[in-house]
């Protein structure tokens, strides 16, 4: 699986848009990019997945440039409840059955 | 709603005890997983299962075994608990063909004294 690099932590304020970037220089042709969110004392939760360009759902948007060596998770107008750890994962889907979680990005949203 | 439940939220065991952690999912998922999560180390995969009676080692299987006798149930067994197995244990499940979308349980915080 391609290795991912993301910031250890980020700070934001309520109402701001937050962009978390993940680097995956060795991404393979068949790899997809997946993001998870984990609140304290809970298991991770799937947020979004994409292959190229832009994907949007009710929670977030995922931007993937043409070279696919990085991706950006965008959270619009964050609230205090978005304080969590965000994990970027890369792997071929739907073929791969295991996920490799890195250390993630701790997002702290303040009032 | 997909539901993954784990038998205990908190568990305290003594060194050398045999420990059973149980996980049940109600979505008829083929895949089930056991992870442990430790500060500074993230989530690490212990074992996973594609189907009943099937199991595969993950990244850190040493000291653990698993059992999957029914599709909805996946058990993690610590044959002889040690203090370095004190951790948060997370169970997850997924459909075989959507394996990137895993549903996690609330976790069991195990303390071995």
Short mmCIF file of C-alpha atoms in Angstrom, two decimals:
data_model
loop_
_atom_site.label_atom_id
_atom_site.label_comp_id
_atom_site.label_asym_id
_atom_site.label_seq_id
_atom_site.Cartn_x
_atom_site.Cartn_y
_atom_site.Cartn_z
CA UNK A 1 0.00 0.00 0.00
CA UNK A 2 1.19 3.48 -0.80
CA UNK A 3 2.50 5.43 2.17
CA UNK A 4 0.64 8.57 3.14
CA UNK A 5 1.87 11.73 4.85
CA UNK A 6 -0.44 14.21 6.52
CA UNK A 7 0.00 16.97 9.12
CA UNK A 8 0.00 15.81 12.72
CA UNK A 9 -2.40 18.52 13.83
CA UNK A 10 -4.41 21.50 12.63
CA UNK A 11 -6.33 24.24 14.39
CA UNK A 12 -9.40 26.05 13.16
CA UNK A 13 -12.32 28.15 14.35
CA UNK A 14 -16.01 27.49 14.06
CA UNK A 15 -17.48 28.47 10.71
CA UNK A 16 -14.22 28.23 8.80
CA UNK A 17 -13.48 25.87 5.94
CA UNK A 18 -10.77 23.37 6.75
CA UNK A 19 -8.56 21.69 4.18
CA UNK A 20 -6.43 18.72 5.20
CA UNK A 21 -3.88 17.65 2.63
CA UNK A 22 -2.45 14.17 2.31
CA UNK A 23 0.61 13.25 0.25
CA UNK A 24 0.81 9.86 -1.43
CA UNK A 25 3.66 10.11 -3.92
CA UNK A 26 3.78 6.39 -4.64
CA UNK A 27 0.10 5.93 -5.36
CA UNK A 28 -0.55 3.15 -7.88
CA UNK A 29 -2.84 3.26 -10.87
CA UNK A 30 -5.47 1.09 -9.18
CA UNK A 31 -5.36 2.86 -5.83
CA UNK A 32 -8.26 4.79 -4.38
CA UNK A 33 -8.03 7.46 -1.66
CA UNK A 34 -10.17 7.03 1.41
CA UNK A 35 -10.68 9.26 4.45
CA UNK A 36 -11.89 8.30 7.89
CA UNK A 37 -12.84 10.39 10.94
CA UNK A 38 -12.38 9.32 14.54
CA UNK A 39 -13.90 11.02 17.57
CA UNK A 40 -12.41 10.42 21.02
CA UNK A 41 -13.44 7.09 22.55
CA UNK A 42 -15.07 5.91 19.32
CA UNK A 43 -14.09 3.78 16.36
CA UNK A 44 -13.18 5.45 13.06
CA UNK A 45 -15.96 6.35 10.66
CA UNK A 46 -15.77 6.30 6.86
CA UNK A 47 -16.15 9.80 5.39
CA UNK A 48 -15.39 9.75 1.70
CA UNK A 49 -13.52 7.99 -1.07
CA UNK A 50 -12.33 9.07 -4.49
CA UNK A 51 -10.13 8.17 -7.44
CA UNK A 52 -9.64 11.44 -9.31
CA UNK A 53 -10.94 15.01 -9.63
CA UNK A 54 -13.59 15.88 -7.07
CA UNK A 55 -15.99 13.91 -4.94
CA UNK A 56 -18.59 15.49 -2.67
CA UNK A 57 -21.02 14.08 -0.18
CA UNK A 58 -23.08 15.50 2.66
CA UNK A 59 -20.10 15.59 4.99
CA UNK A 60 -17.06 16.63 2.96
CA UNK A 61 -15.42 17.13 -0.40
CA UNK A 62 -12.34 15.37 -1.67
CA UNK A 63 -10.11 17.06 -4.23
CA UNK A 64 -7.60 14.98 -6.16
CA UNK A 65 -5.29 16.64 -8.70
CA UNK A 66 -4.49 15.06 -12.05
CA UNK A 67 -1.21 13.52 -10.89
CA UNK A 68 -2.98 11.98 -7.85
CA UNK A 69 0.14 12.37 -5.71
CA UNK A 70 -1.86 14.24 -3.10
CA UNK A 71 -5.43 14.77 -2.04
CA UNK A 72 -7.27 17.35 0.03
CA UNK A 73 -10.17 16.70 2.34
CA UNK A 74 -12.31 19.81 2.63
CA UNK A 75 -14.71 20.31 5.52
CA UNK A 76 -17.04 23.28 4.94
CA UNK A 77 -17.89 25.54 7.85
CA UNK A 78 -16.60 23.38 10.67
CA UNK A 79 -18.21 23.25 14.08
CA UNK A 80 -16.88 22.20 17.46
CA UNK A 81 -18.20 18.71 16.80
CA UNK A 82 -15.79 18.31 13.89
CA UNK A 83 -12.91 18.11 16.36
CA UNK A 84 -11.52 14.67 15.61
CA UNK A 85 -8.64 12.76 14.07
CA UNK A 86 -8.78 12.44 10.28
CA UNK A 87 -7.04 9.57 8.51
CA UNK A 88 -6.02 9.41 4.87
CA UNK A 89 -5.64 5.91 3.41
CA UNK A 90 -4.68 4.66 -0.02
CA UNK A 91 -5.36 1.25 -1.48
CA UNK A 92 -6.87 -0.49 -4.48
CA UNK A 93 -10.62 -0.81 -4.22
CA UNK A 94 -12.71 -2.83 -4.13
CA UNK A 95 -10.01 -5.44 -4.25
CA UNK A 96 -8.15 -4.68 -1.08
CA UNK A 97 -9.57 -5.94 2.12
CA UNK A 98 -7.28 -4.38 4.66
CA UNK A 99 -6.68 -0.77 5.57
CA UNK A 100 -3.47 0.73 6.84
CA UNK A 101 -4.17 3.62 9.16
CA UNK A 102 -1.39 6.12 9.74
CA UNK A 103 -1.31 8.49 12.67
CA UNK A 104 -3.84 10.86 11.17
CA UNK A 105 -4.38 14.58 11.58
CA UNK A 106 -5.79 15.88 14.84
CA UNK A 107 -8.17 18.72 13.98
CA UNK A 108 -9.07 21.03 16.85
CA UNK A 109 -11.95 23.40 16.26
CA UNK A 110 -12.24 26.28 18.71
CA UNK A 111 -15.15 28.69 19.33
CA UNK B 1 -28.08 1.67 10.53
CA UNK B 2 -25.10 -0.61 10.47
CA UNK B 3 -24.31 -1.79 13.92
CA UNK B 4 -21.14 -3.34 15.20
CA UNK B 5 -21.21 -4.19 18.88
CA UNK B 6 -18.43 -5.31 21.17
CA UNK B 7 -18.99 -7.35 24.29
CA UNK B 8 -17.42 -4.91 26.75
CA UNK B 9 -16.42 -1.26 26.80
CA UNK B 10 -13.94 -1.74 29.62
CA UNK B 11 -12.20 -4.87 30.80
CA UNK B 12 -9.55 -5.47 33.45
CA UNK B 13 -7.68 -8.76 33.47
CA UNK B 14 -4.67 -10.19 35.21
CA UNK B 15 -1.46 -11.28 33.54
CA UNK B 16 -1.73 -14.85 32.31
CA UNK B 17 -5.51 -14.91 32.07
CA UNK B 18 -7.25 -16.02 28.90
CA UNK B 19 -9.29 -13.17 27.49
CA UNK B 20 -12.15 -13.27 25.00
CA UNK B 21 -13.29 -10.19 23.14
CA UNK B 22 -16.44 -10.62 21.11
CA UNK B 23 -17.73 -8.63 18.17
CA UNK B 24 -21.11 -8.91 16.47
CA UNK B 25 -22.31 -7.15 13.32
CA UNK B 26 -25.86 -7.07 12.02
CA UNK B 27 -25.31 -6.15 8.36
CA UNK B 28 -24.47 -9.55 6.92
CA UNK B 29 -20.95 -8.36 6.10
CA UNK B 30 -18.47 -10.89 4.81
CA UNK B 31 -15.35 -9.21 6.17
CA UNK B 32 -14.54 -8.68 9.81
CA UNK B 33 -11.44 -7.17 11.40
CA UNK B 34 -9.72 -6.74 14.74
CA UNK B 35 -7.45 -3.75 15.38
CA UNK B 36 -5.67 -2.38 18.37
CA UNK B 37 -5.08 1.31 18.88
CA UNK B 38 -2.30 2.73 20.99
CA UNK B 39 -1.22 6.36 21.48
CA UNK B 40 1.42 7.35 18.98
CA UNK B 41 1.05 4.13 16.99
CA UNK B 42 -2.35 4.57 15.40
CA UNK B 43 -4.54 1.60 14.50
CA UNK B 44 -2.83 -1.67 13.73
CA UNK B 45 -4.51 -4.69 12.20
CA UNK B 46 -4.32 -7.88 14.27
CA UNK B 47 -6.42 -10.36 12.29
CA UNK B 48 -9.16 -10.33 9.70
CA UNK B 49 -11.63 -12.78 8.26
CA UNK B 50 -13.19 -13.02 4.79
CA UNK B 51 -15.74 -15.63 5.67
CA UNK B 52 -16.86 -18.09 8.29
CA UNK B 53 -13.96 -20.18 9.57
CA UNK B 54 -11.53 -18.14 7.45
CA UNK B 55 -8.85 -15.99 9.05
CA UNK B 56 -5.80 -14.09 7.94
CA UNK B 57 -3.00 -12.56 9.97
CA UNK B 58 -2.70 -8.82 10.01
CA UNK B 59 0.34 -6.78 10.97
CA UNK B 60 0.61 -7.80 14.64
CA UNK B 61 -0.93 -11.27 15.21
CA UNK B 62 1.56 -12.46 17.82
CA UNK B 63 -0.10 -13.29 21.12
CA UNK B 64 -3.59 -13.33 19.61
CA UNK B 65 -5.90 -15.79 17.94
CA UNK B 66 -9.36 -15.42 16.43
CA UNK B 67 -12.47 -17.44 15.84
CA UNK B 68 -15.27 -16.99 13.36
CA UNK B 69 -17.85 -19.74 13.67
CA UNK B 70 -20.78 -17.61 12.50
CA UNK B 71 -20.87 -14.89 9.88
CA UNK B 72 -21.99 -12.19 12.27
CA UNK B 73 -19.54 -12.96 15.08
CA UNK B 74 -15.77 -12.55 15.27
CA UNK B 75 -13.90 -13.27 18.47
CA UNK B 76 -10.43 -12.16 19.49
CA UNK B 77 -8.63 -14.36 22.00
CA UNK B 78 -5.66 -13.50 24.13
CA UNK B 79 -4.40 -16.92 25.19
CA UNK B 80 -2.29 -15.59 28.06
CA UNK B 81 -2.73 -11.87 28.59
CA UNK B 82 0.34 -9.76 29.12
CA UNK B 83 0.72 -6.15 30.22
CA UNK B 84 1.87 -5.10 26.75
CA UNK B 85 -1.56 -6.11 25.47
CA UNK B 86 -3.16 -3.28 27.42
CA UNK B 87 -4.81 -1.30 24.65
CA UNK B 88 -8.00 -0.20 22.93
CA UNK B 89 -9.35 -3.01 20.76
CA UNK B 90 -11.57 -2.15 17.83
CA UNK B 91 -13.65 -4.48 15.73
CA UNK B 92 -14.85 -3.60 12.23
CA UNK B 93 -16.80 -5.16 9.40
CA UNK B 94 -17.32 -4.49 5.71
CA UNK B 95 -18.90 -5.91 2.61
CA UNK B 96 -16.47 -7.98 0.60
CA UNK B 97 -16.76 -5.78 -2.47
CA UNK B 98 -16.71 -2.49 -0.58
CA UNK B 99 -13.85 -3.38 1.70
CA UNK B 100 -12.58 0.19 2.02
CA UNK B 101 -15.76 1.19 3.84
CA UNK B 102 -15.39 -0.42 7.21
CA UNK B 103 -17.84 0.00 10.07
CA UNK B 104 -16.28 0.08 13.49
CA UNK B 105 -17.56 -0.87 16.89
CA UNK B 106 -17.17 1.38 19.95
CA UNK B 107 -14.05 -0.38 21.14
CA UNK B 108 -13.01 -2.30 24.24
CA UNK B 109 -10.44 -0.75 26.51
CA UNK B 110 -8.51 -3.67 27.97
CA UNK B 111 -6.20 -3.24 30.91
CA UNK B 112 -3.93 -6.12 31.89
CA UNK B 113 -2.44 -5.83 35.35
#
